[in-house]
Coordinates of C-alpha atoms in Angstrom, one line a residue:
X1 CA -14.3 78.6 4.0
X2 CA -17.4 78.4 6.2
X3 CA -18.1 77.8 9.8
X4 CA -19.9 74.9 11.5
X5 CA -20.5 74.3 15.2
X6 CA -19.5 71.0 16.9
X7 CA -21.1 69.4 20.0
X8 CA -18.9 71.5 22.2
X9 CA -20.3 74.7 20.6
X10 CA -16.8 75.6 19.3
X11 CA -16.5 76.8 15.7
X12 CA -14.2 75.1 13.4
X13 CA -13.1 75.8 9.9
X14 CA -13.8 73.3 7.1
X15 CA -12.4 73.5 3.6
X16 CA -15.4 72.7 1.3
X17 CA -13.1 71.3 -1.4
X18 CA -11.7 68.7 1.0
X19 CA -15.0 67.3 2.1
X20 CA -15.6 63.6 1.1
X21 CA -19.0 62.6 -0.3
X22 CA -19.9 60.6 2.8
X23 CA -19.2 63.7 4.9
X24 CA -21.6 65.9 3.1
X25 CA -23.1 68.4 5.5
X26 CA -26.6 69.9 5.5
X27 CA -27.2 72.9 7.7
X28 CA -30.6 73.4 9.3
X29 CA -32.1 71.4 6.5
X30 CA -30.9 73.9 3.8
X31 CA -29.2 73.0 0.5
X32 CA -25.9 71.2 0.7
X33 CA -24.2 72.8 -2.3
X34 CA -21.1 74.9 -1.5
X35 CA -22.7 78.0 -3.1
X36 CA -25.9 77.7 -1.0
X37 CA -23.9 77.2 2.2
X38 CA -21.6 80.1 1.5
X39 CA -24.6 82.4 0.7
X40 CA -26.2 81.3 4.0
X41 CA -23.0 82.2 6.0
X42 CA -22.7 85.5 4.3
X43 CA -26.2 86.3 5.4
X44 CA -25.3 85.0 8.9
X45 CA -22.3 87.3 9.0
X46 CA -24.0 90.5 7.9
X47 CA -27.4 90.1 9.4
X48 CA -28.7 88.9 12.7
X49 CA -30.6 85.7 11.7
X50 CA -34.2 85.1 12.8
X51 CA -34.6 81.9 14.7
X52 CA -36.5 79.4 12.6
X53 CA -38.6 76.9 14.6
X54 CA -40.6 73.9 13.6
X55 CA -42.2 71.0 15.3
X56 CA -41.5 67.3 14.8
X57 CA -42.2 64.0 16.5
X58 CA -39.0 62.7 17.9
X59 CA -38.7 58.9 18.1
X60 CA -36.3 57.2 20.6
X61 CA -35.1 53.7 19.7
X62 CA -33.4 51.3 22.1
X63 CA -31.3 48.9 20.0
X64 CA -29.0 46.0 20.8
X65 CA -25.2 46.0 20.1
X66 CA -24.3 43.9 17.0
X67 CA -27.9 43.8 15.7
X68 CA -29.5 45.4 12.7
X69 CA -32.5 47.6 12.4
X70 CA -34.8 48.8 9.6
X71 CA -36.5 52.1 10.2
X72 CA -39.5 53.4 8.1
X73 CA -39.6 57.0 7.1
X74 CA -42.8 58.4 5.7
X75 CA -43.1 61.5 3.5
X76 CA -45.8 63.5 1.8
X77 CA -46.8 62.2 -1.6
X78 CA -45.8 65.6 -3.2
X79 CA -42.2 64.7 -2.4
X80 CA -42.1 61.5 -4.4
X81 CA -39.6 63.0 -6.9
X82 CA -37.4 64.6 -4.2
X83 CA -34.2 63.1 -2.8
X84 CA -34.4 61.2 0.4
X85 CA -31.5 60.8 2.8
X86 CA -30.4 59.5 6.2
X87 CA -28.4 61.9 8.2
X88 CA -26.4 61.8 11.4
X89 CA -27.1 65.0 13.4
X90 CA -24.1 66.3 15.2
X91 CA -26.4 68.5 17.2
X92 CA -25.6 71.9 18.7
X93 CA -27.3 75.2 18.2
X94 CA -26.2 75.5 14.6
X95 CA -28.1 72.3 13.8
X96 CA -26.3 70.6 11.0
X97 CA -25.9 66.9 10.1
X98 CA -23.7 64.5 8.1
X99 CA -25.4 62.6 5.3
X100 CA -24.7 58.9 5.6
X101 CA -26.6 57.7 2.5
X102 CA -29.1 58.8 -0.1
X103 CA -32.1 56.8 -1.4
X104 CA -31.5 53.5 -3.2
X105 CA -27.8 53.4 -2.2
X106 CA -25.6 51.6 0.3
X107 CA -22.8 53.4 2.1
X108 CA -20.8 51.3 4.5
X109 CA -23.3 49.8 7.0
X110 CA -26.3 51.9 5.9
X111 CA -28.8 51.2 3.1
X112 CA -31.6 53.6 2.1
X113 CA -34.4 52.2 -0.1
X114 CA -37.3 54.3 -1.5
X115 CA -40.8 52.9 -2.0
X116 CA -42.7 55.7 -3.9
X117 CA -45.9 53.7 -4.2
X118 CA -46.1 53.7 -0.4
X119 CA -44.7 57.2 0.1
X120 CA -42.0 56.0 2.4
X121 CA -38.3 55.0 2.4
X122 CA -36.6 52.6 4.8
X123 CA -33.2 52.9 6.4
X124 CA -31.3 49.8 7.4
X125 CA -28.3 50.0 9.7
X126 CA -26.2 46.9 10.3
X127 CA -23.8 45.7 13.0
X128 CA -24.8 48.5 15.4
X129 CA -22.2 49.6 17.9
X130 CA -22.4 51.9 20.9
X131 CA -20.7 54.6 18.9
X132 CA -23.8 54.7 16.7
X133 CA -25.8 56.2 19.5
X134 CA -27.0 59.7 18.7
X135 CA -29.6 61.8 16.8
X136 CA -30.4 61.0 13.2
X137 CA -32.6 62.6 10.5
X138 CA -35.1 60.9 8.3
X139 CA -35.2 63.6 5.7
X140 CA -36.5 64.7 2.3
X141 CA -34.5 67.3 0.4
X142 CA -36.5 70.4 -0.4
X143 CA -33.6 72.7 -1.4
X144 CA -33.3 76.5 -1.5
X145 CA -32.5 79.0 1.2
X146 CA -36.0 79.7 2.5
X147 CA -37.4 76.2 2.6
X148 CA -36.4 73.7 5.2
X149 CA -36.0 70.0 4.4
X150 CA -38.9 67.8 5.6
X151 CA -37.4 65.7 8.4
X152 CA -38.2 63.6 11.4
X153 CA -35.7 63.2 14.3
X154 CA -34.8 59.9 15.7
X155 CA -32.6 59.3 18.7
X156 CA -30.9 55.9 18.7
X157 CA -29.4 54.3 21.8
X158 CA -27.3 51.2 21.2
X159 CA -26.5 49.1 24.2
X160 CA -25.9 45.4 25.1
X161 CA -29.2 45.1 27.0
X162 CA -31.8 47.4 25.4
X163 CA -34.7 48.7 27.4
X164 CA -37.2 47.8 24.7
X165 CA -37.0 45.1 22.0
X166 CA -39.1 42.6 20.1
X167 CA -38.6 38.9 19.5
X168 CA -39.3 39.3 15.8
X169 CA -38.9 42.6 13.9
X170 CA -40.8 41.1 10.9
X171 CA -43.9 39.0 11.1
X172 CA -46.3 37.6 8.6
X173 CA -50.0 36.7 8.8
X174 CA -52.6 35.2 6.5
X175 CA -55.6 37.2 5.3
X176 CA -58.5 36.5 7.7
X177 CA -56.1 35.0 10.2
X178 CA -54.2 36.4 13.2
X179 CA -50.6 37.3 14.1
X180 CA -48.8 37.8 17.4
X181 CA -45.9 40.1 18.4
X182 CA -44.1 40.0 21.7
X183 CA -42.4 43.2 23.0
X184 CA -39.9 42.9 25.8
X185 CA -39.1 45.8 28.2
X186 CA -36.7 46.3 31.2
X187 CA -37.8 46.7 34.8
X188 CA -37.7 50.4 34.6
X189 CA -40.7 50.4 32.3
X190 CA -43.0 48.1 34.2
X191 CA -45.3 50.9 35.2
X192 CA -45.2 52.7 31.8
X193 CA -48.1 52.7 29.4
X194 CA -47.8 50.1 26.6
X195 CA -48.8 50.9 23.0
X196 CA -49.1 49.4 19.6
X197 CA -48.9 52.1 16.9
X198 CA -49.5 52.1 13.2
X199 CA -46.7 54.0 11.6
X200 CA -48.3 55.6 8.5
X201 CA -51.2 57.2 10.4
X202 CA -49.8 57.2 14.0
X203 CA -52.9 55.4 15.2
X204 CA -52.2 53.7 18.6
X205 CA -53.8 51.0 20.6
X206 CA -53.3 50.4 24.3
X207 CA -53.8 47.5 26.7
X208 CA -57.1 45.7 26.2
X209 CA -59.1 44.8 23.1
X210 CA -59.9 47.3 20.3
X211 CA -62.0 46.6 17.3
X212 CA -60.9 48.5 14.3
X213 CA -63.0 49.9 11.5
X214 CA -61.6 47.3 9.1
X215 CA -63.1 44.3 10.9
X216 CA -59.8 43.4 12.4
X217 CA -59.1 43.5 16.1
X218 CA -56.1 44.3 18.3
X219 CA -55.6 42.7 21.7
X220 CA -52.7 43.9 23.9
X221 CA -51.8 42.0 27.1
X222 CA -49.2 43.1 29.6
X223 CA -47.7 40.6 32.0
X224 CA -46.6 43.5 34.2
X225 CA -43.1 42.1 34.6
X226 CA -41.0 42.1 31.4
X227 CA -43.2 41.8 28.2
X228 CA -46.4 42.7 26.6
X229 CA -47.9 40.8 23.6
X230 CA -49.9 42.2 20.7
X231 CA -52.4 40.0 18.8
X232 CA -54.1 41.2 15.6
X233 CA -57.0 39.0 14.4
X234 CA -59.2 39.1 11.3
X235 CA -56.3 40.4 9.3
X236 CA -57.0 42.4 6.1
X237 CA -54.6 43.3 3.3
X238 CA -54.8 46.9 4.4
X239 CA -53.3 45.9 7.8
X240 CA -49.9 45.3 6.2
X241 CA -47.2 47.8 6.9
X242 CA -45.0 49.2 9.6
X243 CA -45.9 49.3 13.3
X244 CA -44.2 50.4 16.5
X245 CA -44.0 48.6 19.9
X246 CA -44.0 51.5 22.3
X247 CA -43.6 52.1 26.0
X248 CA -42.8 55.3 27.8
X249 CA -40.5 57.3 25.4
X250 CA -39.1 54.2 23.6
X251 CA -40.3 52.4 20.5
X252 CA -39.2 49.7 18.2
X253 CA -40.3 49.1 14.6
X254 CA -42.1 46.0 13.4
X255 CA -43.0 45.1 9.9
X256 CA -46.2 43.2 9.2
X257 CA -46.8 41.4 5.8
X258 CA -50.2 39.8 4.9
X259 CA -50.4 36.8 2.6
X260 CA -53.6 35.8 0.7
X261 CA -55.7 33.4 2.8
X262 CA -57.9 30.5 1.9
X263 CA -61.4 31.9 2.0
X264 CA -64.6 29.9 1.9
X265 CA -65.1 30.7 -1.8
X266 CA -61.6 29.5 -2.7
X267 CA -62.1 26.3 -0.7
X268 CA -65.4 25.6 -2.5
X269 CA -63.9 26.3 -5.8
X270 CA -61.1 23.8 -5.1
X271 CA -63.5 21.1 -4.0
X272 CA -65.6 21.7 -7.1
X273 CA -62.5 21.4 -9.3
X274 CA -61.6 18.1 -7.7
X275 CA -65.1 16.8 -8.1
X276 CA -65.2 17.7 -11.8
X277 CA -61.8 15.9 -12.3
X278 CA -63.1 12.8 -10.7
X279 CA -66.2 12.8 -12.8
X280 CA -64.1 13.3 -15.9
X281 CA -61.9 10.3 -15.0
X282 CA -64.9 8.1 -14.3
X283 CA -66.4 9.1 -17.7
X284 CA -63.2 8.2 -19.5
X285 CA -63.0 4.9 -17.7
X286 CA -66.6 4.0 -18.6
X287 CA -66.0 4.9 -22.3
X288 CA -62.8 2.7 -22.4
X289 CA -64.7 -0.3 -21.0
X290 CA -67.6 0.1 -23.4
X291 CA -65.2 0.5 -26.3
X292 CA -63.4 -2.8 -25.4
X293 CA -66.8 -4.6 -25.0
X294 CA -68.0 -3.4 -28.4
X295 CA -64.7 -4.5 -30.1
X296 CA -65.0 -8.0 -28.5
X297 CA -68.5 -8.4 -29.7
X298 CA -67.6 -7.3 -33.2
X299 CA -64.8 -9.9 -33.4
X300 CA -67.1 -12.7 -32.3
X301 CA -69.7 -11.8 -34.9
X302 CA -67.0 -11.7 -37.6
X303 CA -65.8 -15.2 -36.5
X304 CA -69.4 -16.6 -36.7
X305 CA -69.8 -15.2 -40.2
X306 CA -66.6 -16.9 -41.4
X307 CA -67.5 -20.3 -39.8
X308 CA -71.3 -20.7 -40.0
X309 CA -71.2 -24.4 -38.9
X310 CA -69.6 -23.5 -35.6
X311 CA -71.2 -21.4 -33.1
X312 CA -68.1 -21.2 -31.0
X313 CA -69.0 -24.1 -28.8
X314 CA -68.0 -27.8 -29.1
X315 CA -70.1 -30.6 -27.8
X316 CA -68.4 -32.9 -25.4
X317 CA -69.5 -36.6 -25.5
X318 CA -69.7 -38.8 -22.4
X319 CA -66.7 -41.1 -22.2
X320 CA -66.5 -44.4 -20.4
X321 CA -63.2 -45.9 -19.4
X322 CA -62.4 -49.6 -19.4
X323 CA -59.5 -51.6 -18.1
X324 CA -58.1 -53.8 -20.8
X325 CA -55.4 -56.4 -20.2
X326 CA -53.4 -57.5 -23.2
X327 CA -51.8 -60.9 -23.1
X328 CA -50.6 -62.7 -26.2
X329 CA -50.0 -66.0 -24.5
X330 CA -53.3 -68.0 -24.7
X331 CA -52.0 -70.8 -22.4
X332 CA -51.3 -68.4 -19.7
X333 CA -54.8 -67.0 -20.1
X334 CA -56.4 -70.4 -19.7
X335 CA -54.1 -71.3 -16.8
X336 CA -54.8 -68.3 -14.7
X337 CA -54.9 -68.9 -11.0
X338 CA -58.2 -69.1 -9.3
X339 CA -57.5 -66.0 -7.4
X340 CA -57.3 -64.0 -10.6
X341 CA -60.4 -65.7 -12.0
X342 CA -62.4 -64.8 -9.0
X343 CA -61.4 -61.1 -9.2
X344 CA -64.3 -60.5 -11.5
X345 CA -67.6 -62.0 -10.2
X346 CA -70.0 -62.9 -12.9
X347 CA -72.8 -61.1 -11.4
X348 CA -71.0 -57.7 -11.7
X349 CA -72.1 -55.7 -14.7
X350 CA -69.7 -55.9 -17.6
X351 CA -69.0 -53.2 -20.1
X352 CA -67.9 -54.2 -23.5
X353 CA -65.7 -52.0 -25.5
X354 CA -64.6 -52.2 -29.1
X355 CA -61.0 -51.7 -29.7
X356 CA -59.5 -50.8 -33.0
X357 CA -55.8 -50.3 -33.6
X358 CA -54.5 -47.8 -35.9
X359 CA -51.0 -47.6 -37.3
X360 CA -49.4 -44.2 -37.4
X361 CA -48.6 -43.2 -40.9
X362 CA -45.0 -42.3 -41.5
X363 CA -44.9 -38.8 -43.0
X364 CA -42.8 -38.7 -46.0

């Protein structure tokens, strides 16, 4: 058996063999194995323990009931191989917490994901309820009796109308472009200083315009009533990461991702590619037309060689058309009425035509 202290500072007895995994306890950041805890309590019983103090930056988050939140937890690069965990701190002078989830696992409504390349892990809590209000640890397990776990304390307040929130907890911008974030605050924070802080180096910007060393700029504007906006322009890839909207003692995490932009060089390269394709198509079209013309000329030359008497053209003789009236009755011809006889005045020019009849041969 060993002793722990609850919020009411009363000691209770806990059977180690009855503890469930999700109720694993870490005391003052020390090892969580039963042997280590028993050794610690033996030391506590026989010796007056020296108070161990350390400093940390406590973050206070105001969150909305029913929402989800993702919290970034940074750690030193030397702890890449160490275990990371998210812990609910029951508080009290004895300072212990209940581990909710380890890295790269999901327990109930909590997911912890480690990103070794960025030296950080994130904690996602879903469907937040007022009962989730309390102190938590973002911690890296060090182990042993003499070394404390590396941790950061965060106090979460879950309520229906949070004192600080953001319209979008995850935003995306294009390289070279700009992005805007709007942070909302309650009336009690109208006169508080407003900040926009970068999580990994804790660099903060306040109301006004600030030019950074990376050619990007941060502009913070406060309407003095219920919101302040943050605009980042001239975005660089290095600007990607986690930030905090902050006012007074409250802060809310925001993740910024940067996508590759269309630079002048990339636009020129695209235009040049299109131009080359058009030139190629024009060249192919010209070659096809020339090929067809050459083929036609070769065919005409071949026809002339086969028919030397014909040059491909036929002469057209002038034709004259005459009206011929056939009548086999000579009497009727001689007895034509005067009207018919006068139809053809003698002074008009007369065209004579020779007619020849041909009988169509019957093909056998």
